[in-house]
Amino acid sequence: MLESMGYSSWALTALLLLPAFGMAAVLIGREEHAKHLALAMSTVAFIVSVPLWFTYSAATPAFQFTSSIAWIPQWGIHYRVGIDGISLLLVLLTTALFPIAILGAYSYIARRSKAFYAMILLLETGVLGVFVALDLFMFFMFWEIMLVPMYFIIGIWGGERRIYAAIKFFLYTAVGSLLMLVGILYLFFKYRALTGDLSFAYMDLLQLPLTFTEQYWLFGAFALAFAIKVPIFPFHTWLPDAHVEAPTPGSVILAAVLLKLGAYGFLRFLLPLFPQASTHPTIVMIMMVLGLIGITYGAWVAAVQPDAKKLIAYTSVAHMGFVVLGIFALTLQGIQGAMIVMLSHGLSTGAMFLLLGMLYERRHTRAIDDFGGLAAVAPGFAAVFVFTALVSIGLPGTSGFVGEFLALIGTFQTHPWVAVIATLGVIFAAYYMLPMVQKILFNSLTRPENLRLPDLNGREIAVLAPLVAGMIWMGVYPKPFLERVDVTLTTLIETVERKSAQTSFPLGMEIETDAPAEAAVVPAVPVTDGTDGTPAANGARPDSRTGNIVASAGAGADAE
């Protein structure tokens, strides 16, 4: 049925257009209908995205569901979209979480609701655009688009220090983005100088021969933008302020989706575009150490926070440290673990912010000491709260355990001592999470305001149930998720290792020649025109015996 509808040719475009059309409908419609329209359009987008899970071919690393339309051909800019295993999971995470966040905001947003829900839908378009863009100009455009609605969501509907938090968020992200833009333009002009053609196409720029010096500086330009978004220590200071001041749905989207954009950038751009820099021992060790600092520092700072929302904000720094370790371990288990940690963190931290938002609606306070004994008056709320906290800690049988276990196993294969130190992060997680659970739910019920606290209502159960189900599914049966990224990640690792082995220069070494590190580079993955895995006309194809990506005759000196 999907084939007869041409689903593979329009699915990703529909995902980008539906929230945009929803934004227009919200702005045109009446104020009281805004939340219903936003929920309806985001739900339709999720429904459209669901067949991606079933029709995606996990047997090929090629980009699928691709579309390409000339946009500004004078500058080589095309509308190019497509997904592989990495972007598939993140697209589905995004489309699933936005309607949940909107439903969670139903009783929270009481003023300027049209503008708020319009900003939420614009943010969804921006995030999805980042995950599906196969043109670097288009990628950068969506990267900047998502900055604008998040700025207004924090600055208009946030807490007392919302202006400070919004400006800090904007400045941090903008600085990194501008340096990344410089890097993109350098790649564009280098491609024009070598080929005479104009192109921002991801697959074209992957083939650029870059010296180690070029990779080193370009790595820094791109890595700063992604490190701020992750965020990696010491670029994390915008995150606690943004989380604390943002309204509940803003915090959910920020933690569950926006933080994944930085890690996605590492996998999509840093590793394949700059393989020698990404695998250089000094750079890898710097990233590993920063990941370790994030794990330990985030946990220790979280443990002393009196504000429950700020505590959860710092846990994001700790969790994303495991993602950094898994990615730069450059092992299959490590990157698989990083992917599962991203998905699990999106569900568990999103659920935790929703729970704290529900508490705030009831008591108008986030101070941990203002609660106590809530398990006696709101047992349903307490059950979900405890389960979500255990997922965050990494309890076996939950998604948190699977992700951290794989990330640590993958890191141990290449950096054993880093993995041993990072394992302490699991203990630190219990150190900051369990005392908060104890104080909020199980301490003495001494405050009269807490005696009549209502339990979860039907809408709140509907918001939390899919998140709980997802955490259990990934914890008990993660195989479907791992299968869909296995070939993509295997090909990525093989390609990076092959490219990085061509020529390497140690940091600080005087490079006397500016000759390219390799004459021609085979793209990390071919592009397909649909879901059948047929390679596009870029000359790259999977070897039928080994599964490795090889080039057709004349595609480059790297052909096997």
XYZ file of C-alpha atoms in Angstrom:
560
model
C 0.000 0.000 0.000
C 2.816 2.379 0.912
C 4.625 1.638 -2.346
C 1.484 2.365 -4.333
C 1.249 5.714 -2.547
C 4.865 6.555 -3.367
C 5.556 6.868 0.351
C 9.354 6.754 0.023
C 9.392 9.811 -2.245
C 7.319 12.168 -0.094
C 7.511 10.905 3.497
C 10.379 13.113 4.693
C 9.079 16.186 2.883
C 5.689 15.651 4.517
C 7.362 15.459 7.936
C 8.934 18.866 7.345
C 5.790 20.479 5.954
C 3.186 19.193 8.407
C 4.475 21.114 11.474
C 5.008 24.201 9.281
C 1.429 24.046 8.013
C 0.322 23.427 11.590
C 2.116 26.592 12.688
C 0.262 28.591 10.027
C -3.075 27.044 11.064
C -2.416 27.882 14.715
C -1.599 31.514 13.914
C -4.678 31.900 11.714
C -7.055 30.078 14.071
C -8.598 31.130 17.352
C -6.704 31.277 20.619
C -8.729 28.529 22.311
C -8.104 26.149 19.397
C -4.332 26.603 19.284
C -3.380 23.678 21.490
C -5.802 21.316 19.753
C -4.481 22.234 16.307
C -0.873 21.867 17.462
C -1.566 18.468 18.994
C -3.420 17.301 15.887
C -0.680 18.346 13.440
C 2.163 16.935 15.534
C 0.222 13.680 15.933
C -0.318 13.458 12.168
C 3.422 13.982 11.693
C 4.090 11.111 14.075
C 1.634 8.866 12.222
C 3.338 9.697 8.915
C 6.729 8.836 10.423
C 5.715 5.444 11.859
C 5.991 3.553 8.521
C 9.644 4.612 8.367
C 10.310 2.078 11.128
C 8.800 -0.781 9.129
C 9.868 0.127 5.590
C 13.460 1.131 6.341
C 15.881 -1.478 4.970
C 18.412 -2.270 7.683
C 20.473 -4.404 5.286
C 22.056 -1.425 3.538
C 23.973 1.579 4.881
C 22.618 3.736 2.064
C 20.501 6.814 2.638
C 16.870 5.967 1.958
C 13.613 7.870 1.303
C 15.738 10.405 -0.583
C 14.508 13.431 -2.518
C 16.530 16.017 -4.405
C 15.185 19.208 -6.012
C 17.208 22.124 -7.353
C 16.679 25.059 -4.999
C 19.336 27.691 -5.761
C 21.305 25.964 -8.531
C 23.478 29.038 -9.144
C 25.192 28.215 -5.843
C 24.839 24.476 -5.965
C 22.134 24.473 -3.286
C 19.557 21.686 -3.529
C 16.712 20.495 -1.401
C 18.183 17.092 -0.468
C 16.733 14.860 2.222
C 17.271 11.256 3.249
C 17.798 9.093 6.309
C 20.029 6.239 7.385
C 19.884 4.157 10.558
C 21.203 6.960 12.741
C 18.745 9.602 11.607
C 15.866 7.097 11.476
C 15.880 6.583 15.243
C 16.290 10.284 15.997
C 13.491 11.275 13.595
C 11.125 8.821 15.289
C 12.189 10.054 18.739
C 11.416 13.614 17.650
C 8.026 12.935 16.100
C 6.981 10.868 19.130
C 8.021 13.407 21.760
C 6.538 16.568 20.285
C 2.857 15.550 20.639
C 3.653 14.276 24.147
C 5.213 17.622 25.071
C 2.270 19.522 23.583
C -0.255 17.392 25.468
C 1.774 17.932 28.620
C 1.482 21.704 28.119
C -2.308 21.700 27.905
C -2.892 23.168 31.367
C 0.503 24.842 31.727
C 0.406 27.544 29.037
C -2.236 30.100 29.974
C -1.152 33.175 27.984
C -0.244 33.821 24.364
C -1.040 30.220 23.569
C -1.199 30.810 19.797
C 2.345 32.113 19.719
C 3.587 29.351 22.024
C 2.205 26.450 20.019
C 3.309 28.081 16.777
C 6.847 28.232 18.161
C 6.685 24.576 19.214
C 5.672 23.494 15.701
C 8.351 25.654 14.094
C 10.867 24.047 16.431
C 9.732 20.590 15.287
C 10.290 21.541 11.656
C 13.778 22.811 12.473
C 14.811 19.708 14.390
C 13.492 17.292 11.767
C 15.224 19.322 9.064
C 18.575 18.905 10.814
C 18.141 15.129 10.991
C 17.123 14.612 7.349
C 19.155 17.272 5.485
C 21.731 15.963 2.988
C 22.806 19.420 1.850
C 25.077 21.365 4.217
C 23.474 24.703 3.386
C 20.077 23.222 4.139
C 21.453 21.620 7.308
C 22.788 24.955 8.537
C 19.520 26.704 7.704
C 17.512 24.268 9.832
C 20.183 24.401 12.569
C 19.603 28.157 12.834
C 15.814 27.943 12.452
C 15.453 25.812 15.571
C 17.408 28.387 17.589
C 14.752 31.072 17.111
C 11.640 29.349 18.551
C 13.581 27.946 21.498
C 14.834 31.444 22.300
C 11.280 32.788 22.403
C 9.900 29.778 24.293
C 12.396 30.419 27.089
C 12.287 34.220 26.915
C 8.496 34.680 26.876
C 7.049 31.719 28.772
C 9.974 31.009 31.114
C 10.552 31.782 34.790
C 11.818 34.853 36.608
C 15.280 34.845 34.990
C 13.973 33.883 31.566
C 15.574 36.785 29.660
C 19.014 35.978 31.031
C 18.613 32.275 30.251
C 17.286 32.937 26.727
C 20.090 35.337 25.809
C 22.720 32.977 27.220
C 21.270 30.075 25.240
C 21.195 32.161 22.060
C 24.738 33.521 22.390
C 26.334 30.159 23.148
C 24.622 28.470 20.220
C 25.168 31.352 17.809
C 28.923 31.533 18.441
C 29.370 27.847 17.678
C 27.084 28.081 14.659
C 29.053 30.926 13.067
C 32.309 28.980 13.259
C 30.573 25.963 11.736
C 29.323 28.189 8.910
C 32.921 29.213 8.208
C 33.848 25.528 8.016
C 30.971 24.765 5.641
C 31.970 27.616 3.344
C 35.585 26.431 3.337
C 34.463 22.981 2.195
C 32.227 24.533 -0.461
C 34.969 26.703 -1.960
C 37.533 23.916 -1.772
C 35.168 21.660 -3.715
C 34.681 24.386 -6.318
C 38.443 24.913 -6.619
C 39.086 21.185 -7.158
C 36.175 20.298 -9.425
C 34.910 23.544 -10.897
C 31.403 22.648 -9.708
C 29.285 24.286 -7.031
C 27.822 21.958 -4.426
C 26.838 21.844 -0.769
C 25.791 18.195 -1.145
C 26.855 16.048 1.781
C 27.930 13.170 -0.452
C 30.011 15.474 -2.663
C 31.823 17.095 0.239
C 32.551 13.690 1.762
C 34.818 13.010 -1.186
C 36.998 16.087 -0.629
C 40.694 15.280 -0.116
C 41.762 17.244 2.982
C 45.180 17.520 4.559
C 45.518 16.844 8.248
C 46.019 20.561 8.873
C 42.730 21.331 7.153
C 40.942 18.549 9.018
C 42.371 19.737 12.320
C 41.001 23.283 11.977
C 37.725 22.254 10.395
C 37.234 19.675 13.135
C 37.588 22.470 15.690
C 35.060 24.686 13.899
C 32.421 21.960 13.651
C 33.203 20.362 17.029
C 32.647 23.607 18.948
C 29.122 23.986 17.558
C 28.273 20.372 18.384
C 30.012 20.397 21.789
C 27.941 23.400 22.879
C 24.748 21.656 21.832
C 25.557 18.302 23.528
C 26.687 20.036 25.893
C 30.244 18.976 26.748
C 32.089 20.436 29.722
C 33.034 23.345 29.864
C 30.449 24.503 27.280
C 27.532 23.332 29.417
C 26.804 26.397 31.537
C 23.888 27.567 29.380
C 21.998 24.314 29.973
C 20.994 24.528 33.683
C 19.730 28.098 33.263
C 17.787 27.218 30.124
C 16.235 24.131 31.732
C 15.257 25.841 34.963
C 13.726 28.910 33.323
C 12.049 27.177 30.358
C 8.395 26.125 30.673
C 7.831 22.402 31.134
C 7.267 21.543 27.436
C 10.341 23.619 26.548
C 12.453 21.693 29.057
C 11.140 18.389 27.702
C 12.042 19.237 24.096
C 15.358 20.766 25.103
C 16.477 17.698 27.048
C 14.848 14.983 24.982
C 15.595 16.225 21.461
C 17.812 19.308 21.162
C 20.748 17.857 23.101
C 20.855 14.966 20.621
C 21.651 17.353 17.774
C 25.236 17.766 18.939
C 25.850 14.026 19.172
C 24.202 13.591 15.767
C 26.633 16.162 14.390
C 29.576 14.147 15.720
C 28.362 11.034 13.914
C 27.114 12.637 10.717
C 29.858 15.220 10.121
C 32.928 15.059 12.363
C 33.797 11.384 11.942
C 33.241 10.958 8.184
C 34.328 14.436 7.035
C 37.468 14.707 9.186
C 38.488 11.115 9.935
C 42.180 11.760 10.615
C 41.444 14.527 13.108
C 38.591 12.565 14.690
C 40.795 9.527 15.288
C 44.019 11.312 16.244
C 45.067 9.993 19.695
C 45.456 13.469 21.205
C 42.064 14.693 20.020
C 40.364 11.443 21.018
C 41.895 11.647 24.494
C 40.755 15.262 24.871
C 37.189 14.249 24.004
C 37.379 11.246 26.343
C 38.609 13.373 29.241
C 35.909 15.982 28.642
C 33.325 13.192 28.605
C 34.667 11.853 31.913
C 34.587 15.315 33.458
C 31.004 15.719 32.307
C 30.007 12.421 33.921
C 31.635 13.134 37.294
C 31.154 16.904 37.457
C 27.517 16.698 36.363
C 26.799 14.086 39.023
C 28.521 15.927 41.868
C 26.887 19.259 41.066
C 23.488 17.601 40.670
C 23.797 16.000 44.110
C 23.840 19.370 45.918
C 21.046 21.113 44.020
C 18.061 22.244 46.133
C 15.945 22.757 42.982
C 14.664 19.479 41.532
C 14.550 20.834 37.986
C 18.129 22.065 38.157
C 19.211 18.690 39.513
C 17.736 16.936 36.491
C 19.361 19.523 34.215
C 22.812 18.590 35.494
C 22.062 14.898 35.047
C 21.813 15.616 31.320
C 25.452 16.722 31.347
C 26.389 13.430 33.013
C 24.357 11.249 30.662
C 25.647 12.936 27.533
C 29.174 12.250 28.786
C 28.500 8.540 28.155
C 27.429 9.456 24.617
C 30.723 11.245 23.981
C 32.718 8.259 25.274
C 30.777 5.814 23.125
C 31.184 7.866 19.952
C 34.912 8.517 20.253
C 35.664 4.945 21.270
C 34.886 4.275 17.576
C 33.706 0.729 18.221
C 30.386 -0.742 17.152
C 29.269 -1.425 20.725
C 30.367 2.027 21.835
C 28.427 3.929 19.184
C 25.422 1.618 19.557
C 25.512 2.390 23.269
C 25.696 6.113 22.511
C 22.592 5.803 20.329
C 20.640 3.915 23.004
C 21.744 6.396 25.691
C 20.433 9.220 23.500
C 17.075 7.514 23.042
C 16.816 6.477 26.693
C 17.811 9.917 27.913
C 15.167 11.449 25.666
C 12.467 9.277 27.233
C 13.582 9.266 30.876
C 14.621 12.909 31.195
C 11.576 14.002 29.220
C 9.389 12.017 31.621
C 11.187 13.467 34.647
C 10.669 17.051 33.474
C 6.998 16.298 32.822
C 6.640 14.865 36.337
C 8.312 17.886 37.897
C 6.087 20.139 35.800
C 3.037 18.323 37.158
C 4.318 18.882 40.683
C 4.889 22.557 39.945
C 1.336 22.954 38.641
C 0.063 21.553 41.936
C 2.415 23.248 44.399
C 4.094 26.094 42.476
C 7.498 25.196 43.844
C 10.424 23.106 42.675
C 12.371 23.075 45.942
C 13.042 19.477 47.005
C 12.626 20.311 50.699
C 9.083 21.579 50.093
C 7.877 18.051 49.470
C 7.822 14.801 51.398
C 5.607 11.760 51.769
C 3.967 12.129 48.355
C 3.921 8.356 47.890
C 1.126 8.188 50.470
C -1.149 10.727 48.785
C -0.232 10.197 45.101
C 0.841 6.564 44.672
C 0.469 6.584 40.870
C 2.703 9.621 40.563
C 5.215 8.071 42.954
C 5.368 4.812 40.994
C 6.185 6.547 37.702
C 8.643 8.882 39.449
C 10.553 6.004 41.052
C 10.645 4.002 37.814
C 11.923 6.978 35.804
C 14.605 7.654 38.420
C 15.758 4.026 38.253
C 15.976 4.243 34.460
C 18.149 7.334 34.844
C 20.405 5.441 37.256
C 20.712 2.551 34.808
C 18.777 -0.253 36.494
C 19.145 -3.569 34.597
C 16.048 -4.292 32.554
C 15.602 -0.643 31.599
C 16.814 1.372 28.622
C 19.304 3.269 30.770
C 21.228 0.094 31.582
C 21.428 -1.102 27.966
C 22.807 2.186 26.694
C 25.394 2.725 29.409
C 26.487 -0.922 29.371
C 27.126 -0.901 25.618
C 28.872 2.479 25.765
C 31.180 1.260 28.548
C 31.892 -2.064 26.810
C 32.745 -0.262 23.593
C 34.967 2.224 25.419
C 36.745 -0.556 27.323
C 37.861 -2.130 24.040
C 39.971 0.902 23.130
C 40.435 2.861 26.395
C 40.110 0.503 29.386
C 41.064 3.003 32.071
C 38.543 5.532 30.730
C 35.792 2.916 30.928
C 36.753 1.998 34.499
C 36.539 5.619 35.642
C 33.296 6.172 33.728
C 31.737 3.182 35.517
C 31.808 5.296 38.668
C 29.202 7.450 36.975
C 26.625 4.735 37.616
C 27.359 4.971 41.343
C 27.268 8.763 41.207
C 23.862 8.567 39.503
C 22.459 6.711 42.484
C 24.136 9.258 44.762
C 22.224 12.218 43.275
C 18.972 10.533 42.229
C 17.984 8.356 45.182
C 18.194 11.114 47.846
C 15.867 13.270 45.728
C 13.403 10.379 45.431
C 13.618 9.801 49.167
C 13.009 13.447 50.081
C 10.138 14.008 47.657
C 8.253 10.736 48.017
C 9.133 8.934 51.221
C 10.126 11.449 53.892
C 7.609 12.409 56.541
C 4.448 14.058 55.266
C 4.771 17.168 57.441
C 3.601 19.992 55.187
C -0.167 20.467 55.054
C 0.015 21.640 51.425
C 1.052 18.122 50.420
C -1.808 16.335 52.182
C -4.351 17.029 49.427
C -2.045 16.677 46.440
C -4.052 15.044 43.624
C -2.715 11.952 41.891
C -2.212 11.633 38.134
C -5.271 12.389 36.024
C -6.195 10.812 32.695
C -4.343 13.317 30.538
C -1.171 12.976 32.582
C -1.322 9.175 32.403
C -1.710 9.441 28.611
C 1.385 11.680 28.506
C 3.578 9.404 30.638
C 2.441 5.953 29.466
C 4.230 5.988 26.055
C 7.467 7.134 27.701
C 7.340 4.365 30.301
C 6.538 1.796 27.604
C 9.493 2.958 25.524
C 11.903 2.716 28.455
C 10.762 -0.833 29.179
C 10.849 -1.878 25.511
C 14.413 -0.714 24.962
C 15.500 -2.236 28.273
C 13.950 -5.656 27.748
C 14.239 -6.024 23.957
C 16.683 -3.542 22.390
C 17.334 -5.756 19.341
C 15.060 -3.862 16.877
C 16.811 -0.591 17.668
C 20.303 -2.079 17.394
C 19.479 -3.856 14.133
C 18.430 -0.645 12.423
C 21.746 1.075 13.106
C 24.098 -1.910 12.902
C 24.993 -1.747 9.196
C 25.087 2.056 9.153
C 27.480 2.209 12.114
C 29.629 -0.677 10.865
C 30.089 1.049 7.522
C 30.800 4.369 9.235
C 33.527 2.819 11.407
C 35.116 0.965 8.483
C 35.131 4.093 6.349
C 36.633 6.285 9.073
C 39.335 3.717 9.829
C 40.203 3.358 6.154
C 40.412 7.102 5.585
C 42.358 7.806 8.756
C 44.924 5.147 7.850
C 45.842 6.871 4.576
C 48.158 9.518 6.030
C 48.526 10.736 9.588
C 50.499 13.587 11.060
C 51.045 13.891 14.809
C 49.913 17.111 16.416
C 52.695 19.654 16.551
C 54.590 18.071 13.666
C 55.756 20.441 10.968
C 53.946 19.544 7.745
C 56.098 20.601 4.816
C 53.680 19.642 2.071
C 50.063 20.528 1.642
C 49.380 17.505 -0.514
C 45.990 15.861 0.004
C 45.834 13.076 2.547
C 44.204 10.845 -0.067
C 43.590 11.261 -3.746
C 39.925 10.393 -3.644
C 37.703 9.273 -0.869
C 34.839 6.865 -1.288
C 31.741 8.220 0.471
C 30.878 6.661 3.817
C 27.528 5.483 2.479
C 25.903 5.498 -0.931
C 22.641 7.280 -1.594
C 19.595 5.382 -2.724
C 16.517 6.690 -4.409
C 14.135 4.609 -2.347
C 14.020 1.766 0.114
C 15.328 -1.040 -2.028
C 18.994 -0.290 -1.291
C 19.908 0.278 -4.960
C 22.989 2.520 -5.103
C 22.646 5.872 -6.746
C 24.901 7.059 -9.485
C 27.807 7.971 -7.253
C 29.757 4.861 -8.142
C 29.756 3.395 -4.631
C 28.286 -0.026 -3.989
C 28.426 -2.696 -1.273
C 30.682 -5.648 -2.076
C 28.522 -8.745 -2.383
C 31.071 -10.919 -0.548
C 32.330 -8.675 2.271
C 29.632 -6.035 2.611
C 32.300 -3.302 2.518
C 31.651 -0.193 0.478
C 33.735 -0.196 -2.697
C 33.908 2.120 -5.656
C 33.211 1.359 -9.252
C 36.027 1.596 -11.760
C 37.329 5.109 -11.982
C 35.605 6.263 -8.795
C 38.894 6.896 -7.047
C 42.231 5.543 -6.008
C 40.594 3.959 -2.988
C 38.578 1.472 -5.056
C 38.901 -2.132 -4.002
